[in-house]
Amino acid sequence: MSIPEKLTNLRAKMAEKGIDAYIVPTADFHQSEYVGEYFKARKYITGFSGSAGTAVITKDEARLWTDGRYFIQAAKQLEGTTVELMKMGEPGVPELTAYLEDILKEGDTLGFDGRVVSVGEGQEYADIAAKKGAKVEYHEDLIDLIWEDRPELSKAPAFSLGIEYAGESAADKLKRTREEMEKAGANAHVLTTLDDICWTLNIRGDDIEFFPLLLSYAIIKMDCMELYVDESKLDDDIKASLAELNVNLHPYNDIYEDIRTLDENTVVMVDPSKLNYALYNNIPENVKRVEERNPAILMKAMKNPVEIENIRKAQIKDSVAHVRFMKWLKENVGKMKITEMSATEKLDELRAEMGNFIRPSFEPIASYGEHGAIVHYTSSPETDVELKEGSFFLTDTGAGFWEGSTDVTRTYALGEVTQQMKDDFTLVAISNLQLGSAKFLEGCTGMVLDILSRKPFWDRNMNFNHGTGHGVGYLLNIHEGPAGFRWRYRKGETEVLREGMVITDEPGIYIEGSHGIRLENELLCCKGEKNEYGQFMYFDAITLIPMDLDAINPDIMTAEDKKLLNDYHKKVYDTISPYLNDEEKEWLAKYTRAI
């Protein structure tokens, strides 16, 4: 069925239900960034497959809002669909809320499935509707009524993460959470975010492709925890460990009715940004609500010593695999057929050889030539191309090892590339190294430091249209809040940088129709010297893979830039070479030589 036909069917259901505008976000019931196949309603109704975007369908038009990572991809995927692309943040493009305020008329009804919209978003939509004399209908999943072959919810089994990997028991995590509840004056905490629940209980699942998460809801009380999950996914060992924690099991969707039964003595702690609108509205009016950020968000972002030790091991494994991959790629391109997809498979084969490899940690981005300009390009059998000399190959991929998750981007010059390409590559390397070398006082946020990565671009009247870095979860979400690097304020992503946080550093250049370059290291936030000026902090680059010297132009680098690159490459060689054979060591020495 074509997208225009699906839109026709949806509009028929809208007319039947008296809905004038219908919102379809990219979300599941848990405010997840990436969602399982069952929840890909926005992709179904628009054809756009990116991880971020919101569609609004009215009787006469359909529009899709997405950010700069997806402008090129969305433009191509929306061709012929009648869905209009709204490029967020671009001049002349109204925000989604402004658009709603413009089109809603008195007596209209604005519809959405309240389970896939956060409390904050739902309240904003309701306020706009009230302002225009319209009303909100959030009980209808209209996409479900027309999606005849909708995939089923996952039935994949869960698994436990042992203390040798987690570094802290679930009992201790619950204790810390309850201490935060007590400080807030709450005796119950409603938790719906999958990574927070999995982190708290030291369990993982397989309900979202690439991300080891378990579909679940939870209510943490002072003496027990109510867990809403498909019990068939839990083996006897997991059930026994949960019972020891006084965790009571309930069917997955029962929380919507159970939460209505909370009595007036309950004080519920909720995070409006991490709770869906429908569940929030089922909390009885006589139950007091305390709005606080989920305590687990900051707790899990600050990795404990065991996690950090494991993460370093995972990064060494991934770096060894990448060095071997880079050598293989350089030596074989043009001699054998290598495509975007086959190269990705080769990299994962090398990762698997390192041991304890579970799966890729997110959908791989492997883009040759002009595909590299699509920030979140995904190769497919329809778009897969052969790698040839004369351009760049960008690979943004990750590995899920038992020791932790990785997120790494490298761009490789295949054969000789143009001087402009080398200059672009060198600029990205300078940006990456400048941010990675930051020394700063405790209390800084990523917004303060982002200028270090942007300045080399802004000095040349250039920019890259995405954030510079994000937190990384431990076998959880690869994009993890609350800290990151970006120059614009974004609520919930501007946390003070703290010891133990792992954050990516990934500037890029994207030249449509030609090439794309991104270089991404993971940085561990560490404490440095403490003196009369305060506690100083610094970053330790834990990704240890060469930045391709075949694409570096030393002539546009300062002495400081060259020193940063040389120091980084010395660290790469010293750390990774002991894991290589003699031939590989010799090759690595060439690609980490001082310039």
Tab-separated table of N, CA and C in Angstrom, residues 391-534:
chain	number	residue	atom	x	y	z
A	391	SER	N	37.617	8.524	-3.038
A	391	SER	CA	36.659	9.199	-2.172
A	391	SER	C	36.788	8.673	-0.751
A	392	PHE	N	35.887	9.121	0.116
A	392	PHE	CA	35.891	8.728	1.515
A	392	PHE	C	34.889	7.621	1.789
A	393	PHE	N	35.204	6.804	2.788
A	393	PHE	CA	34.246	5.845	3.339
A	393	PHE	C	34.080	6.168	4.818
A	394	LEU	N	32.860	6.530	5.203
A	394	LEU	CA	32.541	6.887	6.586
A	394	LEU	C	31.836	5.716	7.254
A	395	THR	N	32.322	5.318	8.416
A	395	THR	CA	31.675	4.234	9.157
A	395	THR	C	31.432	4.675	10.591
A	396	ASP	N	30.156	4.823	10.939
A	396	ASP	CA	29.711	5.195	12.289
A	396	ASP	C	28.962	3.993	12.836
A	397	THR	N	29.645	3.217	13.655
A	397	THR	CA	29.085	1.950	14.127
A	397	THR	C	29.422	1.765	15.600
A	398	GLY	N	28.846	0.741	16.178
A	398	GLY	CA	29.131	0.453	17.581
A	398	GLY	C	29.016	-1.023	17.869
A	399	ALA	N	29.639	-1.429	18.965
A	399	ALA	CA	29.611	-2.826	19.382
A	399	ALA	C	29.038	-2.927	20.788
A	400	GLY	N	28.228	-3.921	20.993
A	400	GLY	CA	27.773	-4.253	22.335
A	400	GLY	C	28.553	-5.461	22.829
A	401	PHE	N	29.527	-5.220	23.664
A	401	PHE	CA	30.257	-6.292	24.344
A	401	PHE	C	29.671	-6.439	25.751
A	402	TRP	N	29.898	-7.566	26.383
A	402	TRP	CA	29.509	-7.701	27.778
A	402	TRP	C	30.197	-6.624	28.618
A	403	GLU	N	31.368	-6.201	28.166
A	403	GLU	CA	32.099	-5.170	28.909
A	403	GLU	C	31.571	-3.758	28.653
A	404	GLY	N	30.580	-3.624	27.784
A	404	GLY	CA	30.014	-2.303	27.552
A	404	GLY	C	29.781	-2.030	26.075
A	405	SER	N	29.157	-0.889	25.814
A	405	SER	CA	28.812	-0.484	24.453
A	405	SER	C	29.820	0.525	23.923
A	406	THR	N	30.039	0.499	22.625
A	406	THR	CA	30.915	1.477	21.990
A	406	THR	C	30.165	2.212	20.886
A	407	ASP	N	30.652	3.403	20.576
A	407	ASP	CA	30.106	4.222	19.490
A	407	ASP	C	31.294	4.936	18.858
A	408	VAL	N	31.621	4.575	17.629
A	408	VAL	CA	32.866	5.027	17.000
A	408	VAL	C	32.584	5.452	15.563
A	409	THR	N	33.143	6.586	15.173
A	409	THR	CA	33.091	6.978	13.763
A	409	THR	C	34.504	7.242	13.255
A	410	ARG	N	34.812	6.663	12.129
A	410	ARG	CA	36.037	6.958	11.408
A	410	ARG	C	35.696	7.146	9.933
A	411	THR	N	36.446	8.032	9.303
A	411	THR	CA	36.320	8.263	7.868
A	411	THR	C	37.668	7.940	7.235
A	412	TYR	N	37.651	7.102	6.219
A	412	TYR	CA	38.889	6.618	5.598
A	412	TYR	C	39.010	7.136	4.171
A	413	ALA	N	40.207	7.600	3.823
A	413	ALA	CA	40.503	7.959	2.442
A	413	ALA	C	40.819	6.684	1.672
A	414	LEU	N	40.089	6.465	0.613
A	414	LEU	CA	40.339	5.305	-0.241
A	414	LEU	C	41.143	5.774	-1.446
A	415	GLY	N	42.401	5.387	-1.478
A	415	GLY	CA	43.271	5.891	-2.532
A	415	GLY	C	43.533	7.376	-2.339
A	416	GLU	N	43.836	8.050	-3.422
A	416	GLU	CA	44.131	9.490	-3.365
A	416	GLU	C	42.832	10.287	-3.429
A	417	VAL	N	42.657	11.235	-2.523
A	417	VAL	CA	41.478	12.101	-2.530
A	417	VAL	C	41.916	13.527	-2.824
A	418	THR	N	40.964	14.387	-3.119
A	418	THR	CA	41.289	15.757	-3.540
A	418	THR	C	41.844	16.566	-2.374
A	419	GLN	N	42.502	17.673	-2.712
A	419	GLN	CA	43.044	18.560	-1.684
A	419	GLN	C	41.935	19.131	-0.812
A	420	GLN	N	40.797	19.451	-1.430
A	420	GLN	CA	39.678	19.985	-0.649
A	420	GLN	C	39.178	18.953	0.353
A	421	MET	N	39.104	17.703	-0.066
A	421	MET	CA	38.689	16.642	0.846
A	421	MET	C	39.664	16.526	2.014
A	422	LYS	N	40.971	16.632	1.718
A	422	LYS	CA	41.969	16.556	2.788
A	422	LYS	C	41.827	17.729	3.754
A	423	ASP	N	41.569	18.909	3.196
A	423	ASP	CA	41.393	20.080	4.058
A	423	ASP	C	40.166	19.918	4.952
A	424	ASP	N	39.090	19.404	4.374
A	424	ASP	CA	37.874	19.164	5.157
A	424	ASP	C	38.141	18.152	6.263
A	425	PHE	N	38.818	17.076	5.909
A	425	PHE	CA	39.124	16.040	6.890
A	425	PHE	C	39.983	16.614	8.021
A	426	THR	N	40.963	17.392	7.672
A	426	THR	CA	41.876	17.956	8.665
A	426	THR	C	41.126	18.886	9.615
A	427	LEU	N	40.188	19.666	9.082
A	427	LEU	CA	39.379	20.552	9.919
A	427	LEU	C	38.576	19.758	10.944
A	428	VAL	N	38.000	18.651	10.519
A	428	VAL	CA	37.229	17.812	11.444
A	428	VAL	C	38.144	17.233	12.521
A	429	ALA	N	39.339	16.799	12.122
A	429	ALA	CA	40.290	16.259	13.095
A	429	ALA	C	40.699	17.324	14.114
A	430	ILE	N	40.967	18.539	13.647
A	430	ILE	CA	41.325	19.636	14.546
A	430	ILE	C	40.210	19.875	15.555
A	431	SER	N	38.985	19.913	15.069
A	431	SER	CA	37.822	20.136	15.940
A	431	SER	C	37.722	19.059	17.000
A	432	ASN	N	37.835	17.806	16.583
A	432	ASN	CA	37.738	16.680	17.516
A	432	ASN	C	38.816	16.776	18.595
A	433	LEU	N	40.035	17.032	18.181
A	433	LEU	CA	41.163	17.051	19.115
A	433	LEU	C	41.099	18.241	20.069
A	434	GLN	N	40.609	19.378	19.580
A	434	GLN	CA	40.519	20.557	20.433
A	434	GLN	C	39.539	20.320	21.584
A	435	LEU	N	38.382	19.736	21.293
A	435	LEU	CA	37.428	19.444	22.356
A	435	LEU	C	37.961	18.361	23.277
A	436	GLY	N	38.546	17.327	22.712
A	436	GLY	CA	39.044	16.219	23.518
A	436	GLY	C	40.153	16.612	24.468
A	437	SER	N	40.840	17.726	24.190
A	437	SER	CA	41.967	18.149	25.026
A	437	SER	C	41.549	19.147	26.110
A	438	ALA	N	40.249	19.370	26.238
A	438	ALA	CA	39.767	20.407	27.161
A	438	ALA	C	40.157	20.113	28.609
A	439	LYS	N	40.544	21.172	29.303
A	439	LYS	CA	40.697	21.140	30.758
A	439	LYS	C	39.755	22.215	31.285
A	440	PHE	N	38.984	21.911	32.309
A	440	PHE	CA	37.929	22.832	32.715
A	440	PHE	C	37.610	22.650	34.199
A	441	LEU	N	36.957	23.634	34.758
A	441	LEU	CA	36.576	23.566	36.165
A	441	LEU	C	35.285	22.782	36.342
A	442	GLU	N	35.217	22.017	37.408
A	442	GLU	CA	34.002	21.283	37.740
A	442	GLU	C	32.833	22.259	37.845
A	443	GLY	N	31.734	21.890	37.237
A	443	GLY	CA	30.568	22.770	37.174
A	443	GLY	C	30.237	23.182	35.756
A	444	CYS	N	31.186	22.965	34.833
A	444	CYS	CA	30.928	23.269	33.424
A	444	CYS	C	29.927	22.276	32.827
A	445	THR	N	29.184	22.746	31.852
A	445	THR	CA	28.320	21.875	31.065
A	445	THR	C	28.892	21.737	29.659
A	446	GLY	N	28.314	20.839	28.886
A	446	GLY	CA	28.759	20.671	27.508
A	446	GLY	C	28.521	21.894	26.654
A	447	MET	N	27.523	22.731	27.022
A	447	MET	CA	27.289	23.967	26.274
A	447	MET	C	28.476	24.916	26.389
A	448	VAL	N	29.133	24.922	27.552
A	448	VAL	CA	30.292	25.788	27.756
A	448	VAL	C	31.454	25.349	26.866
A	449	LEU	N	31.635	24.026	26.736
A	449	LEU	CA	32.803	23.498	26.033
A	449	LEU	C	32.591	23.311	24.538
A	450	ASP	N	31.347	23.346	24.073
A	450	ASP	CA	31.084	23.064	22.665
A	450	ASP	C	31.804	24.034	21.732
A	451	ILE	N	32.067	25.249	22.197
A	451	ILE	CA	32.762	26.238	21.366
A	451	ILE	C	34.138	25.739	20.943
A	452	LEU	N	34.754	24.864	21.749
A	452	LEU	CA	36.073	24.351	21.380
A	452	LEU	C	36.019	23.556	20.077
A	453	SER	N	34.924	22.841	19.867
A	453	SER	CA	34.784	22.071	18.627
A	453	SER	C	34.255	22.932	17.487
A	454	ARG	N	33.459	23.956	17.812
A	454	ARG	CA	32.851	24.781	16.762
A	454	ARG	C	33.804	25.870	16.240
A	455	LYS	N	34.698	26.358	17.111
A	455	LYS	CA	35.530	27.500	16.725
A	455	LYS	C	36.294	27.270	15.424
A	456	PRO	N	36.946	26.102	15.226
A	456	PRO	CA	37.627	25.904	13.936
A	456	PRO	C	36.679	26.018	12.740
A	457	PHE	N	35.412	25.646	12.938
A	457	PHE	CA	34.417	25.771	11.864
A	457	PHE	C	33.952	27.222	11.733
A	458	TRP	N	33.557	27.807	12.860
A	458	TRP	CA	33.012	29.161	12.823
A	458	TRP	C	34.049	30.172	12.344
A	459	ASP	N	35.325	29.926	12.644
A	459	ASP	CA	36.381	30.810	12.136
A	459	ASP	C	36.395	30.845	10.608
A	460	ARG	N	35.888	29.773	10.000
A	460	ARG	CA	35.857	29.665	8.528
A	460	ARG	C	34.444	29.869	7.994
A	461	ASN	N	33.544	30.403	8.837
A	461	ASN	CA	32.130	30.608	8.460
A	461	ASN	C	31.470	29.300	8.041
A	462	MET	N	31.785	28.244	8.795
A	462	MET	CA	31.220	26.921	8.546
A	462	MET	C	30.576	26.398	9.828
A	463	ASN	N	29.856	25.288	9.705
A	463	ASN	CA	29.212	24.678	10.873
A	463	ASN	C	28.854	23.239	10.524
A	464	PHE	N	28.512	22.440	11.536
A	464	PHE	CA	27.908	21.135	11.284
A	464	PHE	C	26.563	21.109	11.994
A	465	ASN	N	25.596	20.532	11.307
A	465	ASN	CA	24.199	20.682	11.707
A	465	ASN	C	23.727	19.530	12.600
A	466	HIS	N	24.472	19.284	13.671
A	466	HIS	CA	24.044	18.298	14.663
A	466	HIS	C	24.826	18.548	15.947
A	467	GLY	N	24.400	17.912	17.028
A	467	GLY	CA	25.125	18.039	18.273
A	467	GLY	C	26.524	17.480	18.138
A	468	THR	N	27.424	17.944	19.014
A	468	THR	CA	28.813	17.491	18.945
A	468	THR	C	29.026	16.193	19.703
A	469	GLY	N	28.180	15.905	20.693
A	469	GLY	CA	28.386	14.671	21.441
A	469	GLY	C	27.252	14.367	22.392
A	470	HIS	N	27.158	13.108	22.783
A	470	HIS	CA	26.092	12.600	23.647
A	470	HIS	C	26.672	11.595	24.628
A	471	GLY	N	25.978	11.393	25.720
A	471	GLY	CA	26.361	10.348	26.652
A	471	GLY	C	26.138	8.974	26.055
A	472	VAL	N	26.844	7.979	26.585
A	472	VAL	CA	26.746	6.603	26.088
A	472	VAL	C	26.384	5.681	27.246
A	473	GLY	N	25.365	4.851	27.068
A	473	GLY	CA	24.935	3.932	28.112
A	473	GLY	C	25.773	2.660	28.143
A	474	TYR	N	25.692	1.961	29.270
A	474	TYR	CA	26.396	0.682	29.436
A	474	TYR	C	25.425	-0.445	29.077
A	475	LEU	N	25.553	-0.964	27.855
A	475	LEU	CA	24.613	-1.965	27.339
A	475	LEU	C	23.178	-1.497	27.525
A	476	LEU	N	22.941	-0.253	27.171
A	476	LEU	CA	21.605	0.352	27.241
A	476	LEU	C	21.430	1.196	25.985
A	477	ASN	N	20.876	2.396	26.121
A	477	ASN	CA	20.777	3.296	24.978
A	477	ASN	C	22.161	3.813	24.605
A	478	ILE	N	22.429	3.897	23.319
A	478	ILE	CA	23.721	4.446	22.895
A	478	ILE	C	23.696	5.953	23.034
A	479	HIS	N	22.533	6.576	22.931
A	479	HIS	CA	22.363	7.997	23.224
A	479	HIS	C	21.784	8.090	24.624
A	480	GLU	N	22.577	8.560	25.566
A	480	GLU	CA	22.147	8.586	26.962
A	480	GLU	C	22.326	9.984	27.542
A	481	GLY	N	21.262	10.513	28.154
A	481	GLY	CA	21.362	11.804	28.843
A	481	GLY	C	22.029	11.617	30.192
A	482	PRO	N	22.158	12.706	30.935
A	482	PRO	CA	21.635	14.046	30.642
A	482	PRO	C	22.702	15.009	30.122
A	483	ALA	N	23.943	14.557	29.935
A	483	ALA	CA	25.014	15.459	29.502
A	483	ALA	C	25.312	15.257	28.018
A	484	GLY	N	25.879	16.271	27.416
A	484	GLY	CA	26.272	16.190	26.019
A	484	GLY	C	26.968	17.475	25.608
A	485	PHE	N	27.365	17.534	24.346
A	485	PHE	CA	27.971	18.739	23.796
A	485	PHE	C	27.053	19.288	22.712
A	486	ARG	N	26.588	20.503	22.881
A	486	ARG	CA	25.838	21.205	21.841
A	486	ARG	C	25.872	22.694	22.149
A	487	TRP	N	25.758	23.518	21.129
A	487	TRP	CA	25.859	24.963	21.336
A	487	TRP	C	24.517	25.583	21.669
A	488	ARG	N	23.432	24.908	21.316
A	488	ARG	CA	22.101	25.409	21.648
A	488	ARG	C	21.581	24.692	22.889
A	489	TYR	N	20.869	25.431	23.711
A	489	TYR	CA	20.269	24.837	24.905
A	489	TYR	C	19.177	23.850	24.496
A	490	ARG	N	19.210	22.683	25.109
A	490	ARG	CA	18.133	21.711	24.938
A	490	ARG	C	17.788	21.167	26.317
A	491	LYS	N	16.551	21.338	26.704
A	491	LYS	CA	16.116	20.945	28.038
A	491	LYS	C	16.409	19.471	28.285
A	492	GLY	N	16.986	19.190	29.457
A	492	GLY	CA	17.272	17.809	29.835
A	492	GLY	C	18.588	17.282	29.323
A	493	GLU	N	19.330	18.095	28.535
A	493	GLU	CA	20.599	17.635	27.967
A	493	GLU	C	21.731	18.628	28.245
A	494	THR	N	21.609	19.356	29.327
A	494	THR	CA	22.618	20.372	29.648
A	494	THR	C	23.086	20.184	31.082
A	495	GLU	N	23.439	18.965	31.425
A	495	GLU	CA	23.870	18.602	32.768
A	495	GLU	C	25.340	18.977	32.982
A	496	VAL	N	25.673	19.288	34.219
A	496	VAL	CA	27.071	19.499	34.585
A	496	VAL	C	27.863	18.223	34.276
A	497	LEU	N	29.040	18.383	33.720
A	497	LEU	CA	29.904	17.251	33.398
A	497	LEU	C	30.528	16.723	34.682
A	498	ARG	N	30.342	15.435	34.938
A	498	ARG	CA	30.766	14.845	36.200
A	498	ARG	C	31.707	13.660	35.960
A	499	GLU	N	32.507	13.378	36.960
A	499	GLU	CA	33.435	12.258	36.892
A	499	GLU	C	32.685	10.969	36.588
A	500	GLY	N	33.208	10.204	35.646
A	500	GLY	CA	32.607	8.924	35.300
A	500	GLY	C	31.657	8.966	34.122
A	501	MET	N	31.333	10.159	33.635
A	501	MET	CA	30.482	10.248	32.450
A	501	MET	C	31.291	9.896	31.203
A	502	VAL	N	30.658	9.203	30.272
A	502	VAL	CA	31.262	8.880	28.980
A	502	VAL	C	30.468	9.607	27.907
A	503	ILE	N	31.142	10.475	27.153
A	503	ILE	CA	30.472	11.335	26.181
A	503	ILE	C	31.228	11.283	24.861
A	504	THR	N	30.500	11.299	23.765
A	504	THR	CA	31.141	11.263	22.451
A	504	THR	C	31.573	12.663	22.017
A	505	ASP	N	32.538	12.679	21.116
A	505	ASP	CA	33.104	13.896	20.531
A	505	ASP	C	33.116	13.643	19.037
A	506	GLU	N	32.134	14.213	18.282
A	506	GLU	CA	31.947	13.779	16.895
A	506	GLU	C	31.560	14.908	15.937
A	507	PRO	N	32.464	15.853	15.680
A	507	PRO	CA	32.200	16.872	14.664
A	507	PRO	C	32.231	16.270	13.264
A	508	GLY	N	31.716	17.021	12.298
A	508	GLY	CA	31.704	16.504	10.930
A	508	GLY	C	31.560	17.600	9.892
A	509	ILE	N	31.771	17.220	8.648
A	509	ILE	CA	31.535	18.077	7.476
A	509	ILE	C	30.742	17.250	6.472
A	510	TYR	N	29.723	17.879	5.872
A	510	TYR	CA	28.840	17.147	4.960
A	510	TYR	C	28.612	17.990	3.708
A	511	ILE	N	29.163	17.539	2.598
A	511	ILE	CA	29.072	18.259	1.334
A	511	ILE	C	28.137	17.463	0.417
A	512	GLU	N	26.909	17.954	0.295
A	512	GLU	CA	25.893	17.211	-0.462
A	512	GLU	C	26.360	16.960	-1.897
A	513	GLY	N	26.182	15.725	-2.332
A	513	GLY	CA	26.580	15.346	-3.685
A	513	GLY	C	28.038	14.993	-3.826
A	514	SER	N	28.819	15.104	-2.743
A	514	SER	CA	30.249	14.840	-2.842
A	514	SER	C	30.734	13.868	-1.764
A	515	HIS	N	30.740	14.318	-0.486
A	515	HIS	CA	31.325	13.483	0.553
A	515	HIS	C	30.878	13.930	1.936
A	516	GLY	N	31.132	13.093	2.893
A	516	GLY	CA	30.892	13.414	4.293
A	516	GLY	C	32.052	12.901	5.132
A	517	ILE	N	32.347	13.636	6.213
A	517	ILE	CA	33.446	13.267	7.114
A	517	ILE	C	32.953	13.432	8.542
A	518	ARG	N	33.180	12.435	9.366
A	518	ARG	CA	32.926	12.554	10.800
A	518	ARG	C	33.987	11.735	11.519
A	519	LEU	N	34.495	12.274	12.607
A	519	LEU	CA	35.465	11.570	13.440
A	519	LEU	C	34.928	11.590	14.864
A	520	GLU	N	34.751	10.418	15.436
A	520	GLU	CA	34.101	10.316	16.750
A	520	GLU	C	34.943	9.493	17.712
A	521	ASN	N	35.300	10.121	18.813
A	521	ASN	CA	35.921	9.433	19.941
A	521	ASN	C	34.967	9.470	21.124
A	522	GLU	N	35.067	8.463	21.987
A	522	GLU	CA	34.390	8.540	23.276
A	522	GLU	C	35.370	9.110	24.291
A	523	LEU	N	34.870	10.025	25.118
A	523	LEU	CA	35.679	10.690	26.132
A	523	LEU	C	35.172	10.310	27.521
A	524	LEU	N	36.078	9.956	28.397
A	524	LEU	CA	35.745	9.691	29.797
A	524	LEU	C	36.054	10.951	30.598
A	525	CYS	N	35.079	11.437	31.332
A	525	CYS	CA	35.249	12.642	32.138
A	525	CYS	C	35.957	12.278	33.447
A	526	CYS	N	37.075	12.937	33.718
A	526	CYS	CA	37.925	12.580	34.862
A	526	CYS	C	38.228	13.809	35.718
A	527	LYS	N	38.520	13.559	36.981
A	527	LYS	CA	38.960	14.621	37.866
A	527	LYS	C	40.470	14.821	37.713
A	528	GLY	N	40.890	16.085	37.642
A	528	GLY	CA	42.297	16.418	37.593
A	528	GLY	C	42.745	17.040	38.899
A	529	GLU	N	43.572	18.056	38.807
A	529	GLU	CA	44.109	18.707	40.000
A	529	GLU	C	43.032	19.524	40.713
A	530	LYS	N	43.093	19.513	42.030
A	530	LYS	CA	42.240	20.380	42.842
A	530	LYS	C	43.141	21.343	43.589
A	531	ASN	N	42.878	22.643	43.435
A	531	ASN	CA	43.711	23.639	44.086
A	531	ASN	C	42.847	24.813	44.547
A	532	GLU	N	43.467	25.952	44.816
A	532	GLU	CA	42.723	27.085	45.356
A	532	GLU	C	41.689	27.632	44.380
A	533	TYR	N	41.796	27.249	43.092
A	533	TYR	CA	40.844	27.718	42.092
A	533	TYR	C	39.641	26.778	41.936
A	534	GLY	N	39.757	25.603	42.504
A	534	GLY	CA	38.665	24.649	42.420
A	534	GLY	C	39.122	23.300	41.892
